[in-house]
Amino acid sequence: MSVGEFQLIQEYFAKELSAFGVNLGIGDDCALLTVPEGRQLAVSMDTLVGGVHFPKNADPELIAERAVRVCVSDLAAMGAEPLWFTLGLTMPSSESNWLSGFSRGLFKAASEYNISLVGGDTTSGPLAITLQVHGSVLPDKALQRCNARVGDVIFVTGNLGDGAAALAVIKKEFEVGKSAFAYLMSRYYTPKARIREGQLLTKIGHAAIDVSDGLLADLGHICKASGVAAVIEAERLPISDPVKKLCDPDTAMTWALTGGDDYELCFTIPPSRLRVFEDLQAKYNFDCTAIGEIVSGDGVSCLSEGRVVLPPKSAGYEHF
Amino acid sequence: MSVGEFQLIQEYFAKELSAFGVNLGIGDDCALLTVPEGRQLAVSMDTLVGGVHFPKNADPELIAERAVRVCVSDLAAMGAEPLWFTLGLTMPSSESNWLSGFSRGLFKAASEYNISLVGGDTTSGPLAITLQVHGSVLPDKALQRCNARVGDVIFVTGNLGDGAAALAVIKKEFEVGKSAFAYLMSRYYTPKARIREGQLLTKIGHAAIDVSDGLLADLGHICKASGVAAVIEAERLPISDPVKKLCDPDTAMTWALTGGDDYELCFTIPPSRLRVFEDLQAKYNFDCTAIGEIVSGDGVSCLSEGRVVLPPKSAGYEHF
């Protein structure tokens, strides 16, 4: 069944949430919002195109969940608190089954991060989703890319390479058992935006970024913005058991270094705050691994058994 | 020549403007922004799809100009002051000629409205543009759709029907002379967002909306949100000379009532403030026409020579 634009918005997207600071939500020319007093607004936009960023025939519930999580991950990487999001949804037709699944996934993820849909646009065209997330952060507390300093220890949350492994499995390049399949699909479609970790880091961390284009590329952005270099140790890269079982160690390392779609945080902590950070880790069950150090120079080097492993050619996803 | 994503952003989009409240612009996980103290944030998102909302082979400079103007028009309709915008740009390939034109048009319109590009996303896929504009407005001063009251006089700025006429000319359904062609193309590709008018109206207006889907549909939104009806007089509809010359009066009236893409403001003024409004009109050269009145009931009726003209079947553009 096909539904009209206004009915569509009413039925699938105009959900009242008792959201902080929403003076006027969906349904007027603009949404009207009040940013918490004394805080800066943090905004980030992501576009996900059908057939490019996700399979066109993927479950709409998963597409929507993933879109929200991927975009909220940018708030996590700044240490921001999620507030609101807007949705630009373009689709070839308006099928109620598809929309109902999409809406379910959207609000499932949104309620997990306590972020409210306040506006957007629905248009007819090739399937694509643009989300903008809005959060708040205390002035001078955001985890900017330019804040890494020589001597900082480099950490990543969770595991790396799961996103790339999942894509390889989706493309049927590898076969896996049922539980590994479930693990990888959940890592790909429902990545966990590290909101809590980002917020804890605003107290002690220097720089942070979320790993969306691959560790080498994303850590490279920190290095470039901060005017420093990074040395990481291949043996320390946190790789999940399903990925270790799926492929040879070189492939796993390549996925961990250059695969995108992990949405873990890569961040740096100054040596003077490592003790405090250890306390935080223990107290909050903060899942992360030290993988290297910020040094002077430029670029990212990866060492294995003391020798430089040349980064593979394709160092991070570029859209063009 | 094709250019990579990071180079593309640097070259075409990372323009430093000395913008109010931009603590961190393009290049990190989020932009960091400070909303002027004591004001609400007004946000609106618009998606324009190639082949649906504009011809795919249209001049990229005009596509970008139009996108900014169309989206800023939503700020005008709230009476908000423009601050920042974000851009989600999806394109099949990254051609430097195309990008250079697009960037030129984007910043031309942006500087006209003093609105700064602070972030976004560039992706590969079918041509589409999503913009989000951000503005500010004093609490309780925004021109909400729900504020129309029985007895209000209904006005529109500028002329109606130019957008529809321009599209008919683009589709070669009508032929026009050189100067009419130039007028209609400028009305279609570089519509004037009525920012100044919207801001003046925050002092005395009740409800407002920008005419993007057609007057009947858009005034209908005001009526529905306010729980009132509207009666407008066909003879009062402001129609430009080029449109009058282009077609018969019935077609012109249909375009004025149901054509979209005019981006004029439709607004209501309570009778008690008409005198003050007349002073404003004179002082600021405020180009608008009274076209009818808010009455009790529901729906929008159009009278011609005292008789109800049934609204044509297609009352406003619906995307699905």
XYZ file of C-alpha atoms in Angstrom, chain B residues 49-59 63 66 127 167 170 188-189:
18
model
C 16.573 15.221 -5.717
C 18.028 15.444 -9.226
C 15.380 14.572 -11.825
C 12.594 15.155 -9.283
C 13.065 18.657 -7.861
C 15.365 20.023 -10.550
C 16.608 18.806 -13.944
C 19.705 16.614 -13.473
C 21.608 18.523 -16.121
C 20.759 21.953 -14.689
C 23.593 24.428 -14.117
C 21.024 24.129 -8.325
C 18.183 27.435 -5.378
C 22.415 13.339 -7.399
C 8.466 24.912 -14.757
C 11.399 24.658 -18.688
C 12.584 29.516 -10.274
C 16.318 29.211 -9.649
